mmCIF file of C-alpha atoms in Angstrom:
data_model
loop_
_atom_site.group_PDB
_atom_site.id
_atom_site.type_symbol
_atom_site.label_atom_id
_atom_site.label_comp_id
_atom_site.label_asym_id
_atom_site.label_seq_id
_atom_site.Cartn_x
_atom_site.Cartn_y
_atom_site.Cartn_z
ATOM 1 C CA LEU A 15 108.341 90.606 39.116
ATOM 2 C CA TRP A 16 105.560 90.102 36.351
ATOM 3 C CA ASP A 17 102.099 91.468 35.826
ATOM 4 C CA PRO A 18 100.512 87.272 35.122
ATOM 5 C CA VAL A 19 97.324 89.310 33.708
ATOM 6 C CA LEU A 20 99.182 91.435 31.274
ATOM 7 C CA GLY A 21 102.040 88.679 31.223
ATOM 8 C CA GLU A 22 104.033 91.982 31.472
ATOM 9 C CA LYS A 23 107.521 92.421 32.912
ATOM 10 C CA LEU A 24 107.395 94.691 35.458
ATOM 11 C CA ALA A 25 110.961 94.498 36.829
ATOM 12 C CA ILE A 26 114.068 92.064 36.870
ATOM 13 C CA LEU A 27 115.360 91.477 40.869
ATOM 14 C CA GLY A 28 119.407 91.362 40.872
ATOM 15 C CA ARG A 29 121.124 87.730 40.500
ATOM 16 C CA HIS A 30 121.881 85.131 42.761
ATOM 17 C CA THR A 31 125.075 82.582 41.822
ATOM 18 C CA SER A 32 123.149 79.095 42.528
ATOM 19 C CA ALA A 33 119.868 78.646 41.305
ATOM 20 C CA VAL A 34 117.121 79.076 43.280
ATOM 21 C CA ARG A 35 114.933 77.083 45.440
ATOM 22 C CA VAL A 36 112.659 79.511 47.817
ATOM 23 C CA VAL A 37 110.643 82.719 46.826
ATOM 24 C CA THR A 38 108.719 83.611 49.379
ATOM 25 C CA SER A 39 106.275 87.461 49.754
ATOM 26 C CA SER A 40 104.667 89.090 52.277
ATOM 27 C CA GLN A 41 101.353 88.778 52.626
ATOM 28 C CA ASP A 42 100.912 92.895 52.064
ATOM 29 C CA ASP A 43 103.238 93.189 49.098
ATOM 30 C CA ARG A 44 106.527 95.011 50.860
ATOM 31 C CA TRP A 45 108.414 91.756 50.494
ATOM 32 C CA ILE A 46 109.912 89.506 48.663
ATOM 33 C CA VAL A 47 112.427 86.938 49.830
ATOM 34 C CA SER A 48 114.414 84.641 47.789
ATOM 35 C CA ALA A 49 117.220 81.649 48.623
ATOM 36 C CA SER A 50 119.565 79.984 46.599
ATOM 37 C CA THR A 51 121.404 76.814 46.704
ATOM 38 C CA ASN A 52 124.369 77.857 47.809
ATOM 39 C CA GLY A 53 122.861 79.850 51.202
ATOM 40 C CA ASP A 54 122.621 83.248 49.454
ATOM 41 C CA MET A 55 119.325 84.927 49.971
ATOM 42 C CA ARG A 56 118.174 88.483 49.509
ATOM 43 C CA ILE A 57 115.651 90.554 50.725
ATOM 44 C CA TRP A 58 113.424 92.856 48.425
ATOM 45 C CA ASP A 59 111.096 95.937 48.026
ATOM 46 C CA ALA A 60 108.391 94.124 46.608
ATOM 47 C CA ALA A 61 107.039 97.863 45.181
ATOM 48 C CA THR A 62 110.854 98.638 43.839
ATOM 49 C CA GLY A 63 112.495 94.883 43.111
ATOM 50 C CA ASP A 64 115.413 97.129 44.969
ATOM 51 C CA ALA A 65 117.233 94.386 47.262
ATOM 52 C CA ARG A 66 116.281 96.061 51.120
ATOM 53 C CA PHE A 67 120.544 94.222 52.394
ATOM 54 C CA PRO A 68 123.537 93.057 50.691
ATOM 55 C CA SER A 69 123.079 89.218 50.103
ATOM 56 C CA VAL A 70 122.342 87.115 53.076
ATOM 57 C CA GLN A 71 125.229 85.166 53.643
ATOM 58 C CA GLY A 72 126.188 82.089 55.997
ATOM 59 C CA LEU A 73 122.722 80.543 55.977
ATOM 60 C CA GLY A 74 123.701 77.074 54.168
ATOM 61 C CA GLY A 75 121.669 75.048 52.288
ATOM 62 C CA VAL A 76 118.357 77.191 52.700
ATOM 63 C CA ARG A 77 114.968 74.497 51.878
ATOM 64 C CA SER A 78 112.586 77.221 53.545
ATOM 65 C CA ALA A 79 111.528 80.383 53.874
ATOM 66 C CA ALA A 80 107.892 82.006 55.503
ATOM 67 C CA LEU A 81 106.885 85.930 55.923
ATOM 68 C CA GLY A 82 104.136 85.789 58.198
ATOM 69 C CA PRO A 83 100.733 87.499 57.586
ATOM 70 C CA ARG A 84 101.295 90.636 58.242
ATOM 71 C CA GLY A 85 104.944 90.648 56.823
ATOM 72 C CA GLU A 86 106.439 91.068 60.239
ATOM 73 C CA TRP A 87 108.473 87.706 60.770
ATOM 74 C CA LEU A 88 110.806 86.188 58.726
ATOM 75 C CA ALA A 89 111.542 81.946 58.497
ATOM 76 C CA VAL A 90 113.922 80.261 57.271
ATOM 77 C CA GLY A 91 115.095 76.796 57.357
ATOM 78 C CA ASN A 92 118.640 75.236 55.481
ATOM 79 C CA THR A 93 119.659 71.398 54.970
ATOM 80 C CA GLU A 94 121.576 70.965 58.029
ATOM 81 C CA GLY A 95 118.244 71.163 60.061
ATOM 82 C CA ARG A 96 118.555 74.633 61.646
ATOM 83 C CA LEU A 97 116.491 77.203 62.364
ATOM 84 C CA TYR A 98 116.148 80.685 61.335
ATOM 85 C CA LEU A 99 114.050 83.124 63.053
ATOM 86 C CA GLY A 100 113.703 87.107 63.464
ATOM 87 C CA ARG A 101 111.007 89.711 63.093
ATOM 88 C CA THR A 102 110.969 92.351 59.907
ATOM 89 C CA SER A 103 110.204 95.393 62.637
ATOM 90 C CA GLU A 104 114.163 95.033 63.636
ATOM 91 C CA TRP A 105 115.514 96.032 59.879
ATOM 92 C CA ALA A 106 114.154 99.574 59.529
ATOM 93 C CA GLN A 107 116.555 100.270 61.738
ATOM 94 C CA SER A 108 119.764 97.881 60.835
ATOM 95 C CA GLU A 109 122.071 98.014 57.532
ATOM 96 C CA SER A 110 122.374 94.467 58.059
ATOM 97 C CA LEU A 111 119.348 91.345 58.933
ATOM 98 C CA GLY A 112 120.010 90.143 61.674
ATOM 99 C CA LEU A 113 118.381 86.801 60.944
ATOM 100 C CA PRO A 114 119.032 84.615 65.220
ATOM 101 C CA HIS A 115 119.185 81.226 65.022
ATOM 102 C CA VAL A 116 116.711 79.791 67.129
ATOM 103 C CA HIS A 117 116.822 75.749 66.879
ATOM 104 C CA THR A 118 118.658 73.060 65.024
ATOM 105 C CA TYR A 119 116.414 69.744 64.857
ATOM 106 C CA LYS A 120 118.893 66.804 65.083
ATOM 107 C CA ASP A 121 119.028 62.862 64.512
ATOM 108 C CA ASN A 122 121.885 61.028 65.995
ATOM 109 C CA GLY A 123 123.811 64.487 65.546
ATOM 110 C CA GLU A 124 122.650 64.713 62.328
ATOM 111 C CA GLY A 125 120.853 67.453 61.006
ATOM 112 C CA LEU A 126 117.492 67.357 59.600
ATOM 113 C CA LYS A 127 116.197 68.612 56.240
ATOM 114 C CA VAL A 128 113.473 72.332 57.429
ATOM 115 C CA LYS A 129 111.752 71.633 54.357
ATOM 116 C CA ALA A 130 108.398 73.641 55.200
ATOM 117 C CA LEU A 131 107.337 76.245 57.128
ATOM 118 C CA ALA A 132 104.128 78.241 57.544
ATOM 119 C CA PHE A 133 102.944 80.920 60.010
ATOM 120 C CA ASP A 134 99.028 80.863 61.252
ATOM 121 C CA PRO A 135 96.368 83.568 59.995
ATOM 122 C CA ARG A 136 96.919 85.374 63.043
ATOM 123 C CA GLY A 137 100.571 85.305 62.432
ATOM 124 C CA THR A 138 101.456 84.095 66.366
ATOM 125 C CA CYS A 139 102.480 80.122 65.458
ATOM 126 C CA LEU A 140 104.799 78.809 62.922
ATOM 127 C CA VAL A 141 105.065 74.961 61.679
ATOM 128 C CA VAL A 142 108.017 73.533 61.177
ATOM 129 C CA GLY A 143 107.608 70.882 59.049
ATOM 130 C CA THR A 144 111.149 68.826 58.780
ATOM 131 C CA ASN A 145 112.446 65.671 57.017
ATOM 132 C CA CYS A 146 114.514 62.503 58.010
ATOM 133 C CA ASP A 147 114.103 58.496 58.829
ATOM 134 C CA SER A 148 113.597 59.059 62.615
ATOM 135 C CA ASP A 149 111.256 63.073 62.694
ATOM 136 C CA ASP A 150 109.188 62.948 59.883
ATOM 137 C CA ASN A 151 106.932 65.723 61.777
ATOM 138 C CA VAL A 152 105.267 69.108 62.238
ATOM 139 C CA HIS A 153 106.316 71.504 65.824
ATOM 140 C CA LEU A 154 104.511 73.392 66.349
ATOM 141 C CA TRP A 155 106.501 77.032 67.827
ATOM 142 C CA GLU A 156 105.084 79.592 69.622
ATOM 143 C CA LEU A 157 106.423 83.078 68.289
ATOM 144 C CA ALA A 158 105.561 85.688 71.326
ATOM 145 C CA ASP A 159 108.101 83.334 73.259
ATOM 146 C CA ARG A 160 110.144 81.934 69.993
ATOM 147 C CA LYS A 161 109.360 78.460 71.636
ATOM 148 C CA GLU A 162 109.060 75.278 70.346
ATOM 149 C CA LEU A 163 104.796 74.553 71.252
ATOM 150 C CA ARG A 164 104.875 70.673 70.472
ATOM 151 C CA SER A 165 105.627 68.072 67.680
ATOM 152 C CA LEU A 166 103.290 66.338 66.068
ATOM 153 C CA ALA A 167 104.794 62.412 64.464
ATOM 154 C CA GLY A 168 103.571 60.356 61.827
ATOM 155 C CA HIS A 169 104.140 61.483 58.192
ATOM 156 C CA PRO A 170 106.387 58.781 56.351
ATOM 157 C CA GLY A 171 108.769 60.050 54.010
ATOM 158 C CA GLY A 172 108.797 63.630 55.654
ATOM 159 C CA VAL A 173 106.964 66.721 55.365
ATOM 160 C CA GLU A 174 107.612 68.707 52.257
ATOM 161 C CA CYS A 175 104.898 71.246 52.499
ATOM 162 C CA LEU A 176 102.677 72.656 54.797
ATOM 163 C CA ARG A 177 99.460 74.576 54.735
ATOM 164 C CA TYR A 178 96.817 76.623 57.116
ATOM 165 C CA SER A 179 93.113 76.797 56.154
ATOM 166 C CA PRO A 180 92.373 80.505 56.384
ATOM 167 C CA ASP A 181 90.424 80.445 59.366
ATOM 168 C CA GLY A 182 93.535 79.015 61.341
ATOM 169 C CA LYS A 183 91.455 75.817 62.657
ATOM 170 C CA ARG A 184 93.545 72.838 60.943
ATOM 171 C CA LEU A 185 96.758 72.455 59.164
ATOM 172 C CA ALA A 186 97.368 70.347 56.422
#
């Protein structure tokens, strides 16, 4: 971790065993999530740089991760089309990270890449960007029920990134 103004190193986070593809942090500066190409994901305490849990394995090739605006949700997407979604409040009572698999996006039986994830500013909706020949779509999820509300089609070449406007009225 770095102080970008002073150029000083604040902490060194533990190591991954392969290239880190995803890093995200909560807006409340409580958590940092890092994930590597071999599916090794780690949750860090942003204040201390300490690992919150042992390394999380078995998520496949993690391609995207996002923390909700108040740090209350963690969403992870992988190269096999799997979407994982869990509440961070459940971490306090646990020594391991429970991150339920909620959906698999498929194309003719093959998993899609979940390449982009974003939460709306209120923390009530998650958007998922997929990438393959027949499903280059944005999927909107309602978090309370963990259900997909709708799909926004028409993104030739796939969806690589997503961003809500600060007021939540536009999605790019």
